[in-house]
Short mmCIF file of C-alpha atoms and ligand atoms in Angstrom, two decimals:
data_model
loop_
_atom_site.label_atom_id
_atom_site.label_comp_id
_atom_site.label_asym_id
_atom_site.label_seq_id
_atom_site.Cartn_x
_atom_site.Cartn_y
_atom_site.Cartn_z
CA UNK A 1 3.17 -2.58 -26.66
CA UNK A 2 1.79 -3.34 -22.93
CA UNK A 3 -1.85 -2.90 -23.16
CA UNK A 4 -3.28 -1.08 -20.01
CA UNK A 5 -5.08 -3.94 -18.64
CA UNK A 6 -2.75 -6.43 -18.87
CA UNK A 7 -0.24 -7.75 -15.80
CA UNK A 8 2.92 -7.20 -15.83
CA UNK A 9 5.61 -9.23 -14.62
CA UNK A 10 7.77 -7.44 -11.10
CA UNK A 11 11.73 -6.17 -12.11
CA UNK A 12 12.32 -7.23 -8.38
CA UNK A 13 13.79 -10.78 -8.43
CA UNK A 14 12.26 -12.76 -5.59
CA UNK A 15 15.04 -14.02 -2.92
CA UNK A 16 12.08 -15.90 -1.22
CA UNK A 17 11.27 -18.92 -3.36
CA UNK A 18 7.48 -18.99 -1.65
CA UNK A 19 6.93 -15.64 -2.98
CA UNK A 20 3.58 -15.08 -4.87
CA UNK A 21 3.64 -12.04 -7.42
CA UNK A 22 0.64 -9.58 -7.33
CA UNK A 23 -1.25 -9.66 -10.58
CA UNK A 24 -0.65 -5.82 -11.26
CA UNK A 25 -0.99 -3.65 -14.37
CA UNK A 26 1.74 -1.22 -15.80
CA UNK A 27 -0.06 1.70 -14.27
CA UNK A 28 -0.85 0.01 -10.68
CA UNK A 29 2.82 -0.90 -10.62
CA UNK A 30 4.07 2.59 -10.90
CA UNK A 31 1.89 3.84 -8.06
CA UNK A 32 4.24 1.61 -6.16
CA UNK A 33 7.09 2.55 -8.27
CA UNK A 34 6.79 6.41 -7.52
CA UNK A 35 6.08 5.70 -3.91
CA UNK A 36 9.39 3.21 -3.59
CA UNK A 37 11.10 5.67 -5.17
CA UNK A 38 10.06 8.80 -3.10
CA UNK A 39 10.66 6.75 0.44
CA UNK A 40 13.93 6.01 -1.36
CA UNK A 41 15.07 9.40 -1.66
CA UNK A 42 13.56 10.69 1.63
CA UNK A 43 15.60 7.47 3.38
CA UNK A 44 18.96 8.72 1.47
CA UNK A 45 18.35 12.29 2.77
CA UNK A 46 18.05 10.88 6.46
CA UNK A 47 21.19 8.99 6.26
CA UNK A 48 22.74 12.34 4.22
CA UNK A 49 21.25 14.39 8.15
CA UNK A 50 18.30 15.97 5.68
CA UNK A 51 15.94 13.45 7.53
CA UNK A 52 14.36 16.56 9.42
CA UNK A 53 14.80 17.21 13.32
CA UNK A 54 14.46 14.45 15.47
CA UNK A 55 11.32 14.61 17.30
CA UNK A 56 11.75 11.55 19.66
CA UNK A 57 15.75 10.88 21.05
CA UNK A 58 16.80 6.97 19.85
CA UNK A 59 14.50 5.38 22.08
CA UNK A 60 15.57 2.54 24.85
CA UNK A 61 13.04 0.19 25.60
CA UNK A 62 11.74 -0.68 29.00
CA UNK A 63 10.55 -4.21 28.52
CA UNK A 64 12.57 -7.09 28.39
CA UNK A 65 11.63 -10.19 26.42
CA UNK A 66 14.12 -12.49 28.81
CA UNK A 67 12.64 -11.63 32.13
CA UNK A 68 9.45 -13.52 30.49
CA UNK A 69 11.35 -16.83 29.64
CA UNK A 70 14.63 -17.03 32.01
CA UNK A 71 16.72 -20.32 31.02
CA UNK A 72 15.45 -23.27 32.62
CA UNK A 73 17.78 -26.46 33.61
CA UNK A 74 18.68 -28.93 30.79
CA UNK A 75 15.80 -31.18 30.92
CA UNK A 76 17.26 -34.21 28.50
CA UNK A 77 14.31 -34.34 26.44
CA UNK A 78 15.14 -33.61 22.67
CA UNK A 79 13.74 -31.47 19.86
CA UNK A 80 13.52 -31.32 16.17
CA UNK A 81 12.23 -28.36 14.74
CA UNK A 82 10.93 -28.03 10.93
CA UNK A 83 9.66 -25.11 8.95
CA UNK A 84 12.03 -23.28 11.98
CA UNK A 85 11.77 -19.58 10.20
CA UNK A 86 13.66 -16.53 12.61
CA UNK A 87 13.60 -19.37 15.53
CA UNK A 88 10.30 -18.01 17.81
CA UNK A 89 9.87 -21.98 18.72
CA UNK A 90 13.50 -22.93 18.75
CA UNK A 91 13.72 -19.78 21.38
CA UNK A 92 10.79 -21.04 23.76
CA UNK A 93 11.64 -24.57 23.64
CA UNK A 94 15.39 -24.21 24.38
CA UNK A 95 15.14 -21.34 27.32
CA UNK A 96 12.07 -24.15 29.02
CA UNK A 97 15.39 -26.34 28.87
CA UNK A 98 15.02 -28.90 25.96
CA UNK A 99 18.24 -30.39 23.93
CA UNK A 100 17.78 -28.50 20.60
CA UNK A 101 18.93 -31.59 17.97
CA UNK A 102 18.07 -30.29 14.68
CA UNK A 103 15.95 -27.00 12.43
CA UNK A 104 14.98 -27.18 9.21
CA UNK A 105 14.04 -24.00 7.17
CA UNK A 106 14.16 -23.28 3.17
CA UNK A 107 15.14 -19.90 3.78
CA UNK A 108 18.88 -19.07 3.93
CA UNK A 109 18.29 -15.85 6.23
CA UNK A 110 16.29 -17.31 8.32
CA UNK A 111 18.89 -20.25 9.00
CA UNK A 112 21.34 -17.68 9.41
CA UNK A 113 19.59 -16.34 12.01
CA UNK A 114 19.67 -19.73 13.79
CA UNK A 115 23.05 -20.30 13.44
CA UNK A 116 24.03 -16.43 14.72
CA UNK A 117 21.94 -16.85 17.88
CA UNK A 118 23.19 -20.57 18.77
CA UNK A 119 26.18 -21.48 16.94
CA UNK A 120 26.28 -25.10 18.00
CA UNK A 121 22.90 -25.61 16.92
CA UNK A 122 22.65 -28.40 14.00
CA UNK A 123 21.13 -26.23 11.64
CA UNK A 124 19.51 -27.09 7.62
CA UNK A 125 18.91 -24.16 5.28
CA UNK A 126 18.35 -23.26 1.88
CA UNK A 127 17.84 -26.89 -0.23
CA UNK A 128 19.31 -28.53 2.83
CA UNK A 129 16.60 -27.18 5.12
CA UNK A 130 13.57 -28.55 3.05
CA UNK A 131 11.90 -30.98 4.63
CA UNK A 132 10.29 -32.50 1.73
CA UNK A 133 13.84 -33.69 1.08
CA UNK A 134 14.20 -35.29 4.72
CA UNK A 135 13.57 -38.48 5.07
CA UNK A 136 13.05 -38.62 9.02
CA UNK A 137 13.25 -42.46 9.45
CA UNK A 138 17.03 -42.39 11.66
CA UNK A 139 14.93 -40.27 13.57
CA UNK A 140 12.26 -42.65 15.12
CA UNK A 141 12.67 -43.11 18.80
CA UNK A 142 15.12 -40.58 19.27
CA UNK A 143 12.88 -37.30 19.57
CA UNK A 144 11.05 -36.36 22.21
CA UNK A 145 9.28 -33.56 20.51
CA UNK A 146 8.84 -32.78 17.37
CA UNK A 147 7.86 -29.05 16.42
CA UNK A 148 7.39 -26.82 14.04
CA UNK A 149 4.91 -23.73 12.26
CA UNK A 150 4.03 -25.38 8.60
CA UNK A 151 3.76 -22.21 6.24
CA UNK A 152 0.55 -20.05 7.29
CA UNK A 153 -0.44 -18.66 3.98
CA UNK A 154 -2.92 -20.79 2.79
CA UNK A 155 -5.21 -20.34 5.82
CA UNK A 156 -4.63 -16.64 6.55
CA UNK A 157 -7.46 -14.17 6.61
CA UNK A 158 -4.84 -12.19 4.87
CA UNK A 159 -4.32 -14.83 1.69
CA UNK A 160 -6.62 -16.38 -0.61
CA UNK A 161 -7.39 -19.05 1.68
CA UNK A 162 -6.70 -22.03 -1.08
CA UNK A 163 -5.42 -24.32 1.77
CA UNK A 164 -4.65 -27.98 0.38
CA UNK A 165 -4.87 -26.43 -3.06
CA UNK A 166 -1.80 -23.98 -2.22
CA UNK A 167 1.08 -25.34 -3.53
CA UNK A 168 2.76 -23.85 -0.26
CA UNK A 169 0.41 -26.44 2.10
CA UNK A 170 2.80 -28.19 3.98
CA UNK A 171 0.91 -29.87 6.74
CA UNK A 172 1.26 -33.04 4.84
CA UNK A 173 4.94 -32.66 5.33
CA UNK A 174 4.79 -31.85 9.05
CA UNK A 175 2.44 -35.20 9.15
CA UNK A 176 4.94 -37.49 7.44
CA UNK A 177 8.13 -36.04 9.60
CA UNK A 178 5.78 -37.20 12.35
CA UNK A 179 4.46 -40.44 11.45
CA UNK A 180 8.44 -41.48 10.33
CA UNK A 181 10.14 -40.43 13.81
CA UNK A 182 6.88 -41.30 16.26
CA UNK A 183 7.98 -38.52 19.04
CA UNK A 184 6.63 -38.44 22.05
CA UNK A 185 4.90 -35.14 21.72
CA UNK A 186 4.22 -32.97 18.47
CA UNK A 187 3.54 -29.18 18.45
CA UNK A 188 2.58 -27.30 15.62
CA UNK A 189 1.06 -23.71 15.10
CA UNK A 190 -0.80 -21.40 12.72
CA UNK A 191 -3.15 -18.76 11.88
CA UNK A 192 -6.20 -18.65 14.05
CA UNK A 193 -8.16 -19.04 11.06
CA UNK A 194 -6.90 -22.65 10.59
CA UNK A 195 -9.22 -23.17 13.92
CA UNK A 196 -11.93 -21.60 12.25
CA UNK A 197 -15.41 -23.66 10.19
CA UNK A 198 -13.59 -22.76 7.06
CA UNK A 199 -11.06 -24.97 7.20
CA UNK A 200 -12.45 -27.66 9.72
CA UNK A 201 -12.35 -30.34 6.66
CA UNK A 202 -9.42 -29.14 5.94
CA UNK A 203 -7.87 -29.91 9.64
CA UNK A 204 -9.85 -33.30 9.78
CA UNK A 205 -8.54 -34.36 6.59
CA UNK A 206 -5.28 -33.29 7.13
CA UNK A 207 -4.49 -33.22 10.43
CA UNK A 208 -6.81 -35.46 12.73
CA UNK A 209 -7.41 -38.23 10.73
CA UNK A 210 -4.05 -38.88 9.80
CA UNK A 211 -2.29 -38.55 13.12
CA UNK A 212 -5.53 -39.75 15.46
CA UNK A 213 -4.55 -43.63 15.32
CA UNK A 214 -1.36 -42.36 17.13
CA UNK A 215 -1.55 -39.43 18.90
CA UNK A 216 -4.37 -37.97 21.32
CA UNK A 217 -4.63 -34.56 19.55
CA UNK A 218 -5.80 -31.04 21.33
CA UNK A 219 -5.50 -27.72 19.93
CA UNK A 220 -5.74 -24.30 22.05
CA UNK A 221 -5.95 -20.96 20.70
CA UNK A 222 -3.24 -18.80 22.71
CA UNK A 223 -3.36 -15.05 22.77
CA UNK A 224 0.20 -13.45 22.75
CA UNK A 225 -0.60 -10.58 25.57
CA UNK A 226 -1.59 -12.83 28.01
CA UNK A 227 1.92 -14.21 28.01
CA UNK A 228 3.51 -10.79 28.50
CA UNK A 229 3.96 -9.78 25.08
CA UNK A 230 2.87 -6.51 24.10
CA UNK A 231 0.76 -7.37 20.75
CA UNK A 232 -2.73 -8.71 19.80
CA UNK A 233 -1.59 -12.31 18.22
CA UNK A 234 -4.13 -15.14 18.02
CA UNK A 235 -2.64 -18.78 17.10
CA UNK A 236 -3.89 -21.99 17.53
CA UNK A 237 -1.19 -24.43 18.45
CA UNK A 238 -1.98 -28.32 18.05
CA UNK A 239 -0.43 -30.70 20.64
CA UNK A 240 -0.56 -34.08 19.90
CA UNK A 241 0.43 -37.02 22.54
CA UNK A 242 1.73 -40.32 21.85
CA UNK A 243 -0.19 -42.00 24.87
CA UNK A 244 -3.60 -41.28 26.66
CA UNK A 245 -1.77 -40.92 30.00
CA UNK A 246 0.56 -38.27 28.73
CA UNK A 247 -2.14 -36.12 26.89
CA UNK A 248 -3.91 -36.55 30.63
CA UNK A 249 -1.03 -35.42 32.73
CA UNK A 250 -0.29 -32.30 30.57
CA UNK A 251 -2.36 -28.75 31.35
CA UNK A 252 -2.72 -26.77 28.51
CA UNK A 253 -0.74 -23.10 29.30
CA UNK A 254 -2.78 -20.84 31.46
CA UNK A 255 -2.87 -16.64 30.55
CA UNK A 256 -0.41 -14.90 33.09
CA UNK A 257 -1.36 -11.50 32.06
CA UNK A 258 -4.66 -9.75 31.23
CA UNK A 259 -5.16 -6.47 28.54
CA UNK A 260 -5.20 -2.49 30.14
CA UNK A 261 -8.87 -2.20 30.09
CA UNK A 262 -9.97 -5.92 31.11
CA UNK A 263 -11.44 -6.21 34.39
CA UNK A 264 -12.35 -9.54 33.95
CA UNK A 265 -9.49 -10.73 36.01
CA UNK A 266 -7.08 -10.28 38.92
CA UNK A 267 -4.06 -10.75 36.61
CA UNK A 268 -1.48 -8.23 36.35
CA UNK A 269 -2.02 -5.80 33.02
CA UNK A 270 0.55 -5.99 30.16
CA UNK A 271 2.96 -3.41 29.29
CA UNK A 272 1.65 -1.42 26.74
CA UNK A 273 3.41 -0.65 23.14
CA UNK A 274 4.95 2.61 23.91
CA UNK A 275 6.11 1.52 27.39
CA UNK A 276 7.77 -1.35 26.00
CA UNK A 277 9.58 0.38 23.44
CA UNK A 278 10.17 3.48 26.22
CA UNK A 279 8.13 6.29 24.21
CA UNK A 280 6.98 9.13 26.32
CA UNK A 281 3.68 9.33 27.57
CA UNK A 282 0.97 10.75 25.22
CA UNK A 283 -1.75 9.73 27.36
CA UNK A 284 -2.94 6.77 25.92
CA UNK A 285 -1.01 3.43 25.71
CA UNK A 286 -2.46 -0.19 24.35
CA UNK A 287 -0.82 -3.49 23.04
CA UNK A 288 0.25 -3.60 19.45
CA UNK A 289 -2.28 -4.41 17.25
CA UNK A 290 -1.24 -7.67 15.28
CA UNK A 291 2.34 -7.40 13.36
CA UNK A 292 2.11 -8.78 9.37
CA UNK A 293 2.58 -12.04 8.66
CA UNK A 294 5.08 -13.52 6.57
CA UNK A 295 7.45 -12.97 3.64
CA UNK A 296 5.41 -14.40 1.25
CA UNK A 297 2.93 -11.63 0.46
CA UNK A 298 2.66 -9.62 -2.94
CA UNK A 299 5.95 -7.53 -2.45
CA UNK A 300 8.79 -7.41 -0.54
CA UNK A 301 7.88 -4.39 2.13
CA UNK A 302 9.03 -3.11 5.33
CA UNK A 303 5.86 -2.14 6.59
CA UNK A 304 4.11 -4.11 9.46
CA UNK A 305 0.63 -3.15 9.16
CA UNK A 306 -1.69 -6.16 8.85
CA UNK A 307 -5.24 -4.51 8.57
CA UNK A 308 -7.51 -1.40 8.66
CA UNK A 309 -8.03 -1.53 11.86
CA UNK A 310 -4.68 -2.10 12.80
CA UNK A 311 -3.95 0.83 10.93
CA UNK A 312 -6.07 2.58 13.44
CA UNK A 313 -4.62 1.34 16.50
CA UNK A 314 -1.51 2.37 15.03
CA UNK A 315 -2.14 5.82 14.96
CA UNK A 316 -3.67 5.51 18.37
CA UNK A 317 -0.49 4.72 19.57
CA UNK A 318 1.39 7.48 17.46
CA UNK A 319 3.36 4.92 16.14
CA UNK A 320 4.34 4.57 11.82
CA UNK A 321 4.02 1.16 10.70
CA UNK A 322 5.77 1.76 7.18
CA UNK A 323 9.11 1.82 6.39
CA UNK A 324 10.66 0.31 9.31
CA UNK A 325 14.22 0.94 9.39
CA UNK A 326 17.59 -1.05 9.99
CA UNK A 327 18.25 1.02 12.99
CA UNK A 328 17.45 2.73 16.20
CA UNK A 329 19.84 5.16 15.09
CA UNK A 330 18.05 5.23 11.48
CA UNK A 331 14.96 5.50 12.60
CA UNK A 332 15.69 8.35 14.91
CA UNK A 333 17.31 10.36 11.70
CA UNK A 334 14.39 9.39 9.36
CA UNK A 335 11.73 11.82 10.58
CA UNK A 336 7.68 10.69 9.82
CA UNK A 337 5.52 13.22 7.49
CA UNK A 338 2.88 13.14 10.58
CA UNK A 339 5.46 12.86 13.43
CA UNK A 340 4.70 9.45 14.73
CA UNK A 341 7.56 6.95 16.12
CA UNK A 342 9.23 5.51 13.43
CA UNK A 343 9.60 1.91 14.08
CA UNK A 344 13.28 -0.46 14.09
CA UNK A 345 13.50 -3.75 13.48
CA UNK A 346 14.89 -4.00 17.23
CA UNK A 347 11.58 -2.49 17.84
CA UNK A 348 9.26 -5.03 16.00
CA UNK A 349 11.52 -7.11 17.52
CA UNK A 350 10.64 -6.67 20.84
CA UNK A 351 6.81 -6.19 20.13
CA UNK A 352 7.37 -9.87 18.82
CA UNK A 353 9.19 -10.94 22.17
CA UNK A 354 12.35 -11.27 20.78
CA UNK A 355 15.24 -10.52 23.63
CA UNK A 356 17.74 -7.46 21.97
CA UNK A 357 20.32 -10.17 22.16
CA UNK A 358 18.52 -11.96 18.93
CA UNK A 359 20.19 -10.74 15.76
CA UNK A 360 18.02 -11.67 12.70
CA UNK A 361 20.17 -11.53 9.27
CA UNK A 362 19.46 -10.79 6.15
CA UNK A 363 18.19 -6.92 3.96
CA UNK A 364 15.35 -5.35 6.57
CA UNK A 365 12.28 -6.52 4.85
CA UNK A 366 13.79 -10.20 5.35
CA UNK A 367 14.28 -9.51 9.12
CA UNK A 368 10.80 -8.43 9.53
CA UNK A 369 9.00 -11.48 7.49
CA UNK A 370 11.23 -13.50 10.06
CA UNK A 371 9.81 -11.29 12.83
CA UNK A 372 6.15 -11.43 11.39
CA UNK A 373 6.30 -15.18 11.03
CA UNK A 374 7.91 -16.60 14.07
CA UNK A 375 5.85 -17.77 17.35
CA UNK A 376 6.18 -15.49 19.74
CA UNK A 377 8.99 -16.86 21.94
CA UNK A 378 7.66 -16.27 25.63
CA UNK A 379 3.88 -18.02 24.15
CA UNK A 380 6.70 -20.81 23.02
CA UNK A 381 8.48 -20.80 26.16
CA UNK A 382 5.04 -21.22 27.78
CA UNK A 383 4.02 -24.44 25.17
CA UNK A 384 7.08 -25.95 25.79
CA UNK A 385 6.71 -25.88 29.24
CA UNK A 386 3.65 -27.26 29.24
CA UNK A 387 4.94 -30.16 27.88
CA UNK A 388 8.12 -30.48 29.84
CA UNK A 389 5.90 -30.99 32.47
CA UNK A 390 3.63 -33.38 31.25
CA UNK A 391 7.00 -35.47 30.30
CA UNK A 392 8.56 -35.87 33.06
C1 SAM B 1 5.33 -19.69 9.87
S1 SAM B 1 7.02 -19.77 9.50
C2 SAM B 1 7.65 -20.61 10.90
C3 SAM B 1 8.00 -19.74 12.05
C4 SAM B 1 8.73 -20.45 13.15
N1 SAM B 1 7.98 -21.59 13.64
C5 SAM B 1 9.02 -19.50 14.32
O1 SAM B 1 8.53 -19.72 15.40
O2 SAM B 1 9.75 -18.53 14.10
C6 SAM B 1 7.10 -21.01 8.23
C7 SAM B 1 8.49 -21.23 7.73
O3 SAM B 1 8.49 -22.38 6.91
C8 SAM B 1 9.51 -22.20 5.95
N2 SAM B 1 9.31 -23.21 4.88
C9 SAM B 1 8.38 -23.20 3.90
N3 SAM B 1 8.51 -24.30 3.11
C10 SAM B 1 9.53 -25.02 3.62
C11 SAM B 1 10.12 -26.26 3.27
N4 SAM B 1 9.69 -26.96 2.20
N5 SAM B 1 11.13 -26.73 4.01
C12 SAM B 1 11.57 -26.02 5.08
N6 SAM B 1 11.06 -24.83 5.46
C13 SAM B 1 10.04 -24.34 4.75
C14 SAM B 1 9.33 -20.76 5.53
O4 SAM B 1 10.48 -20.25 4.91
C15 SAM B 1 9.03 -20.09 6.88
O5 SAM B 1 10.19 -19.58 7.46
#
């Protein structure tokens, strides 16, 4: 007999081997249960034609991702990217023209993904694509940057903030793969809260005071609208420099565009949610508030919604950030209770900066952890041009 305080275990097999369960009783799990189930039936009836009547035709979106990051000449400089995930960095660094040598990601999907959008990429997944298994020696003097997005859970607002006591910490590993190969340049991005007092011993510790004797290390905080993208996104993104006159000839990336509303500068305003996804006017329009992190949270979901207040934004924008679905086509069939858009994963694509042309792979909530944890690409287009200059 299950007492009715005590936790019981998820039926749903994790396919993500970073996934941490909730701690749930029998009676919390069948709130979730019943609702699963009803959004279960209510998505069979869509795909039946019982969804309801379309309120919105499929929609066709009137921003595009590629006019932010158009392909740039081979440059010759080379790239190794760890902890790669749906490819946001890979993207950016190989459209500002670097020679893409090698990903690494634990997640089969995700190195799917990879190998679907570039199929002469040198891709590692699933036990080949863990880095703690690399040993990056062969490497040394053969990279001239090394990149990558260590996991973000242990320092997001959105975790329990257990940083080097998370078994999922993997700076340590992104420190190692740089001390063994000694590239030129490193880049590396996370949460905003990694920037933040909480974790500052953390980052010295960890970060700083292992890498300092060889690298000249700076860290910016980049905002994903002023690149073009149509979403709040806050990362901090740590360069680090092998010599004193590279970290001096490179200029961190400078905002291109500013928010509807700021009048602080001259710079043109970013397209706004609905625009970008080509919704009809309503009245109002504003960038997306910040898309969910990560597959790693309590349960495998195929909502976006990150906060309360981005909960608010969302119905601002008359836009439904649960139960995302495979399709436009889907979407369009599968009717909201209150009427607002109904999301795609080509949708959160594109609110991500993803160009239509990248196919993520792998069952819809899978697509959008990839989604939720990549860089956005133009913000990596606009990092790895920053260094591209500085190199050459
Ligand atoms: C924040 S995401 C990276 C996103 C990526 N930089 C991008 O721009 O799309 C972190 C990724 O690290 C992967 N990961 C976690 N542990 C790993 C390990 N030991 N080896 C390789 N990849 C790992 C996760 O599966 C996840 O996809």
């Amino acid at each position: 007999m299950t007492l009715s305080n005590e936790f019981v275990p998820s039926r749903i097999k994790s396919t993500d081997p970073l996934h941490e369960q909730w701690n749930l009783t029998l009676a919390e799990r069948e709130v979730f249960r019943r609702r699963a189930r009803e959004a279960r039936l209510a998505k069979d009836a869509a795909a039946a034609g019982l969804g309801g009547t379309p309120l919105h035709p499929v929609n066709v979106p009137m921003f595009n991702p590629d006019d932010l990051m158009p392909q740039l000449t081979r440059n010759g400089l080379s790239t190794l990217s760890l902890f790669s995930g749906g490819g946001g960095l890979d993207l950016g660094f190989d459209r500002a023209g670097f020679d893409h040598q090698g990903s690494w990601e634990i997640l089969p999907a995700a190195a799917e993904t990879l190998r679907r959008a570039n199929p002469s990429w040198s891709v590692y997944g699933g036990d080949d694509g863990d880095v703690r298994e690399v040993d990056w020696k062969p490497w040394r003097g053969n990279v001239a940057v090394l990149h990558g997005g260590p996991p973000c859970q242990p320092f997001s607002n959105a975790g329990k903030q257990r940083g080097a006591s998370d078994p999922r910490d993997m700076w340590p590993e992104f420190v190692r793969a740089v001390l063994q190969t000694r590239p030129e340049v490193f880049v590396a991005e996370n949460v905003a809260a990694l920037a933040s007092a909480t974790f500052s011993d953390y980052v010295e510790d960890n970060i700083i005071r292992p890498l300092e004797r060889h690298y000249q290390i700076r860290k910016v905080l980049l905002q994903a609208y002023e690149y073009g993208v149509p979403q709040v996104r806050k990362r901090v993104v740590f360069f680090g420099f092998r010599t004193k006159t590279l970290a001096k000839r490179w200029a961190a990336p400078s905002p291109q565009y500013r928010r509807v509303g700021d009048e602080r500068s001259d710079l043109p305003t970013v397209v706004g949610a609905r625009e970008a996804l080509g919704l009809p006017d309503i009245g109002f329009d504003d960038v997306s508030p910040t898309i969910r992190s990560g597959l790693s949270g309590p349960r495998h979901t195929t909502s976006i919604l990150s906060s309360v207040s981005a909960q608010r934004r969302f119905e601002a924008l008359q836009i439904w950030p649960n139960g995302v679905a495979a399709t436009r086509d889907a979407a369009s069939a599968y009717v909201t209770k209150n009427g607002h858009f109904r999301l795609s994963v080509a949708d959160v694509a594109l609110l991500q900066g993803f160009p239509e042309s990248w196919r993520f792979a792998g069952a819809t909530y899978m697509q959008l952890g990839q989604i939720g944890n990549s860089v956005v690409p133009p913000v990596a287009y606009s990092v790895a041009s920053s260094v591209a200059a500085a190199l050459r």
